[in-house]
PDB file of C-alpha atoms in Angstrom:
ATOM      1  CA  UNK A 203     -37.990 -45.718 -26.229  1.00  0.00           C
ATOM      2  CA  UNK A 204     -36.283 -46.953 -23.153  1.00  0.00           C
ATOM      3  CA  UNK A 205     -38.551 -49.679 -21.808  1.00  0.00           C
ATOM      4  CA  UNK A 206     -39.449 -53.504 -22.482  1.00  0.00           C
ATOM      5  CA  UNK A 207     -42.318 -54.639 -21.890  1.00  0.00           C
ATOM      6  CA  UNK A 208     -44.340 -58.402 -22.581  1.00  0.00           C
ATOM      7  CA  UNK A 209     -45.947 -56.316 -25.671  1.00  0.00           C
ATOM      8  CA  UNK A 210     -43.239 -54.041 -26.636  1.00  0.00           C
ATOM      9  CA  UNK A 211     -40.114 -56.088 -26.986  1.00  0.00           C
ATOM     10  CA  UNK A 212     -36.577 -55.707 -29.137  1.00  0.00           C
ATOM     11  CA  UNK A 213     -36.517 -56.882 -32.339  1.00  0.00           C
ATOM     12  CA  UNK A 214     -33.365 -57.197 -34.142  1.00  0.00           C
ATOM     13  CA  UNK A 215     -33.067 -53.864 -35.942  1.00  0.00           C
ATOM     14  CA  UNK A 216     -34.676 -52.152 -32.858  1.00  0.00           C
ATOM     15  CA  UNK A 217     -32.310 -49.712 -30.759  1.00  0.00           C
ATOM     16  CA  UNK A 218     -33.532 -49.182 -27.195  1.00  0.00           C
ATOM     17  CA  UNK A 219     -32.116 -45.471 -25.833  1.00  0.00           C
ATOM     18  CA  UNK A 220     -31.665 -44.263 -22.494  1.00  0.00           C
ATOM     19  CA  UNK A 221     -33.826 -41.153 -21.384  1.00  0.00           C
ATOM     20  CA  UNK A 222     -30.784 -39.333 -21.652  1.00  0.00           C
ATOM     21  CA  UNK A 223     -29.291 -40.960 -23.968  1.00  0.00           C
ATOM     22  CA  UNK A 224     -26.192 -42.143 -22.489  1.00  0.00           C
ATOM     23  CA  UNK A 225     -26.516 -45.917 -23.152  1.00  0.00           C
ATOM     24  CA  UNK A 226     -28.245 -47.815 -26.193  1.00  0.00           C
ATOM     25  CA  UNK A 227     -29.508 -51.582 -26.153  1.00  0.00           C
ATOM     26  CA  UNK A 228     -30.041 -53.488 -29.034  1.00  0.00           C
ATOM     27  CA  UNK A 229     -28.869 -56.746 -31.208  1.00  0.00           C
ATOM     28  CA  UNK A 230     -24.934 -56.116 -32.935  1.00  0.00           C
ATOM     29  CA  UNK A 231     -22.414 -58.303 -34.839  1.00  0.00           C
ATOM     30  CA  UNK A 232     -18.369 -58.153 -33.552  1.00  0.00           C
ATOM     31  CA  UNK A 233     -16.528 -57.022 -36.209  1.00  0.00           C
ATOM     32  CA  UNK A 234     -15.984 -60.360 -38.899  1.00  0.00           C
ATOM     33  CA  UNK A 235     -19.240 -62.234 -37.446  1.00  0.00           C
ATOM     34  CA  UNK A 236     -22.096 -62.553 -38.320  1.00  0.00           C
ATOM     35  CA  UNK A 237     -23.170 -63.651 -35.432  1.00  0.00           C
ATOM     36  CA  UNK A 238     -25.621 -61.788 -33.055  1.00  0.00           C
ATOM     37  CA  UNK A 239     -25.789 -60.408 -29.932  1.00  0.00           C
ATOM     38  CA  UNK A 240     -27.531 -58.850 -27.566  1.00  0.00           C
ATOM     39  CA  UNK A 241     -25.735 -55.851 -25.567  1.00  0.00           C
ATOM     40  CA  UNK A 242     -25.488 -52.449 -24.206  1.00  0.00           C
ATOM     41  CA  UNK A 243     -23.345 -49.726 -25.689  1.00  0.00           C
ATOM     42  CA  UNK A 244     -22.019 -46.100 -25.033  1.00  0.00           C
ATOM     43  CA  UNK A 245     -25.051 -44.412 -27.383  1.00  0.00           C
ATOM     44  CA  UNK A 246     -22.833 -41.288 -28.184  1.00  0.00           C
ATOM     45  CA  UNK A 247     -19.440 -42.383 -29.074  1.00  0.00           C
ATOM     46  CA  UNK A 248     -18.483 -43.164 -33.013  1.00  0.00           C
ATOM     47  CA  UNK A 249     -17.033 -46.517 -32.586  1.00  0.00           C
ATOM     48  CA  UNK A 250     -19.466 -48.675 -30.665  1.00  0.00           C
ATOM     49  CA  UNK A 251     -18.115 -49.591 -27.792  1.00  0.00           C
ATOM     50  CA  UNK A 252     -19.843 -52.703 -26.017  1.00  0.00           C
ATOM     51  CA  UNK A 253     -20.016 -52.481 -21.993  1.00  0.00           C
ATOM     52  CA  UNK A 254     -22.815 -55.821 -21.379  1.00  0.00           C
ATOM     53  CA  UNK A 255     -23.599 -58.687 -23.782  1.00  0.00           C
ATOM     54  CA  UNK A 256     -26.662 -60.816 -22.685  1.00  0.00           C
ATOM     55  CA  UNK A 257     -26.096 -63.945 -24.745  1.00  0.00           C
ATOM     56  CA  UNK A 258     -22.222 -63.761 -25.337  1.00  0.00           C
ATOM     57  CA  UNK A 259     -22.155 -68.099 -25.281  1.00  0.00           C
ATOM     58  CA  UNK A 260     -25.521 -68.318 -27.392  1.00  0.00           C
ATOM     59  CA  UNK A 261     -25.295 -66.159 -30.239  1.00  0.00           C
ATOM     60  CA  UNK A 262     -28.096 -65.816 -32.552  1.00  0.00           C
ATOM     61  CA  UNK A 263     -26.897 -67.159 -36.364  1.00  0.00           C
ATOM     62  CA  UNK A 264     -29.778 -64.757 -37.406  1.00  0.00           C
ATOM     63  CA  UNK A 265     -31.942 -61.866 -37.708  1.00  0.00           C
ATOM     64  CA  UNK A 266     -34.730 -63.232 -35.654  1.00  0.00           C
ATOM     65  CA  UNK A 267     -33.824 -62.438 -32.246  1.00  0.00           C
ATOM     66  CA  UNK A 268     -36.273 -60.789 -29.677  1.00  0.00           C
ATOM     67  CA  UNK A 269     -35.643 -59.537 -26.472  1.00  0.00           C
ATOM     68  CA  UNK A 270     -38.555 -59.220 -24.392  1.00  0.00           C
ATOM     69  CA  UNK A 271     -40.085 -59.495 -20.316  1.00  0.00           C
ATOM     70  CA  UNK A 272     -41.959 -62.249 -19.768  1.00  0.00           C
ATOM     71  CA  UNK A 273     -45.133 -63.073 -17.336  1.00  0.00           C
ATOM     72  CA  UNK A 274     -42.678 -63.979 -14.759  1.00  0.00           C
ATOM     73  CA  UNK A 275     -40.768 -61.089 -14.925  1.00  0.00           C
ATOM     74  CA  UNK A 276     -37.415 -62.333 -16.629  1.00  0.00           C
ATOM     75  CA  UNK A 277     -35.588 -60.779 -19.482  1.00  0.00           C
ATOM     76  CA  UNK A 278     -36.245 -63.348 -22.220  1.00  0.00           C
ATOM     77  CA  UNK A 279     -33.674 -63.529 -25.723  1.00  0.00           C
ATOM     78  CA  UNK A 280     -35.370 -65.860 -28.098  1.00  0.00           C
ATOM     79  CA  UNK A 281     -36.237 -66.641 -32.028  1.00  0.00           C
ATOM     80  CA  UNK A 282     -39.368 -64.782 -33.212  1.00  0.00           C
ATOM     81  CA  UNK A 283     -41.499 -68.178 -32.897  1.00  0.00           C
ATOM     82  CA  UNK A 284     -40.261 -68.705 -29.408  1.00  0.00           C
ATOM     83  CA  UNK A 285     -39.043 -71.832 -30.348  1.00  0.00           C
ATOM     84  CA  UNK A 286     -35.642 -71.471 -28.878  1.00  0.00           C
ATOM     85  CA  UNK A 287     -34.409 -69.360 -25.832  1.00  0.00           C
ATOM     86  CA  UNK A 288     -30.736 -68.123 -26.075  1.00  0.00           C
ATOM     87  CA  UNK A 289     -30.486 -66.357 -23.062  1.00  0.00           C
ATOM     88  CA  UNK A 290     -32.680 -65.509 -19.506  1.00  0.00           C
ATOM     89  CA  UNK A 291     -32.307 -63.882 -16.821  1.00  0.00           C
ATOM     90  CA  UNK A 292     -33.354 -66.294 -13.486  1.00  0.00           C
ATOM     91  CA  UNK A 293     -35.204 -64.375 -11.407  1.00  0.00           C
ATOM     92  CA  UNK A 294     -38.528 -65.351  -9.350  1.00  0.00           C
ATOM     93  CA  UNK A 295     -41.316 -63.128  -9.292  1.00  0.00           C
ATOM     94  CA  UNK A 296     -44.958 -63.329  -9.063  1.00  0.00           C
ATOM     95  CA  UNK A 297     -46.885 -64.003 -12.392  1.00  0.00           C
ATOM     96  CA  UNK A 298     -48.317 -61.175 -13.398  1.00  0.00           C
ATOM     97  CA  UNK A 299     -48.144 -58.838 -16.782  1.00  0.00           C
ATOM     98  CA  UNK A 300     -46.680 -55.483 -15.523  1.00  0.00           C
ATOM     99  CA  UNK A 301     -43.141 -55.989 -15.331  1.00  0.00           C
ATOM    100  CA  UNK A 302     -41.248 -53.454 -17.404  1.00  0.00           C
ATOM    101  CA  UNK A 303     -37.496 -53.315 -18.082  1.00  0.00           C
ATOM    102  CA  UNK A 304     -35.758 -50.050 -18.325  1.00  0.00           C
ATOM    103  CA  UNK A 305     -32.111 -48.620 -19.557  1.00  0.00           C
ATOM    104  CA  UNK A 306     -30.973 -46.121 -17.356  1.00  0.00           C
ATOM    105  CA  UNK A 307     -28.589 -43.711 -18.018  1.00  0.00           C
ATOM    106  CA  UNK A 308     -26.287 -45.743 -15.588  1.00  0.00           C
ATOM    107  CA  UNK A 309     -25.926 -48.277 -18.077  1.00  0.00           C
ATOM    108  CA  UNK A 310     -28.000 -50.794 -15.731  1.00  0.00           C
ATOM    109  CA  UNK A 311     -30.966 -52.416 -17.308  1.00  0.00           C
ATOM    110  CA  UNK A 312     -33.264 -52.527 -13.976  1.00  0.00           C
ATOM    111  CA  UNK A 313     -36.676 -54.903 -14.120  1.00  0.00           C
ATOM    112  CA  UNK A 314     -39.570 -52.987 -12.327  1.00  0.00           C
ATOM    113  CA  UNK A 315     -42.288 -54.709 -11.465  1.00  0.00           C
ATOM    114  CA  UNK A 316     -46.439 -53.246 -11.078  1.00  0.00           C
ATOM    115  CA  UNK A 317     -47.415 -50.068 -11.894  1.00  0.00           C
ATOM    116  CA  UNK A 318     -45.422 -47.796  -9.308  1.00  0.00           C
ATOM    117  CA  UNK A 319     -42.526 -49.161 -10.488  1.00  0.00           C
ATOM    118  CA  UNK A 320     -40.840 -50.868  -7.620  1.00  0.00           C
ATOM    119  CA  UNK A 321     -37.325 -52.435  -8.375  1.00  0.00           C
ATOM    120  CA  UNK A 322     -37.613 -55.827  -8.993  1.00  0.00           C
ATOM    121  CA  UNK A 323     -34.469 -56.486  -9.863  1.00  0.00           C
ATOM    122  CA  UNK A 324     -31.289 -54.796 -11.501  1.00  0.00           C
ATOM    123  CA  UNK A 325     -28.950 -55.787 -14.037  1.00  0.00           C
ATOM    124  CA  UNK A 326     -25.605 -54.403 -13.450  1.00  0.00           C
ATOM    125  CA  UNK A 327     -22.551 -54.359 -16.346  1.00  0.00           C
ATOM    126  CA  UNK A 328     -20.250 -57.715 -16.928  1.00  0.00           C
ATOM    127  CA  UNK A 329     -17.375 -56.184 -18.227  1.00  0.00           C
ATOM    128  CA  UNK A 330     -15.880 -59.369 -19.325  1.00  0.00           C
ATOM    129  CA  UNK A 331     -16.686 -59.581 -22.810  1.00  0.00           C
ATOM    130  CA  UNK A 332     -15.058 -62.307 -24.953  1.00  0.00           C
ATOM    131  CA  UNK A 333     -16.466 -63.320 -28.619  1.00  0.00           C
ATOM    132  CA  UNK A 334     -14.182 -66.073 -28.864  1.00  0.00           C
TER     133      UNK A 334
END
């Protein structure tokens, strides 16, 4: 699986792959946290190295995280009863249900939006990554 969707999001536990299976997405813990996070990852190399963390100054105290694209088109990080959003992306789009989000094997996590998939926006790497 390489794709979000409104109906198929990430759930903590879930690991989304690249097609070729360059990059991984999915929820992690730094090493002496428990804390979680969502991020992007080198998919083949033993010791996980982190490249992009969504919600590095909202971490999730819990397993209930889910990642999902909303009917706006925004990459959405929230609790499993949507009562609380840790992280979004901000983009403005019109409201409709066929925005996908896919992990390319550039690393970049690009929104599409409609059916022919026309790039609706693209996430690019923050290499800056503190857990501080």
């Amino acid at each position: 699986m390489d794709t979000i969707t409104l109906i198929q999001p990430v759930k903590d536990g879930d690991i989304l792959v690249s097609n070729g299976e360059t990059f991984a997405l999915g929820f992690f813990s730094p090493a002496n946290s428990t804390n979680r996070y969502v991020g992007i990852w080198y998919n083949k190399i033993s010791e996980q190295t982190i490249v992009w963390v969504a919600n590095r100054d909202r971490p999730i105290s819990n397993s209930t995280g889910i990642l999902s694209v909303d009917h706006t088109g925004n990459l959405v990080l929230q609790e499993k009863d949507q009562s609380f959003v840790f992280w979004s992306t901000n983009v403005s789009g019109v409201v409709n249900n066929s925005f996908t989000a896919q992990l390319l094997d550039s690393g970049n996590l690009v929104l599409f939006q409609g059916l022919n998939k026309e790039v609706y926006s693209i996430g690019n790497f923050d290499r800056k990554i503190n857990f501080s």
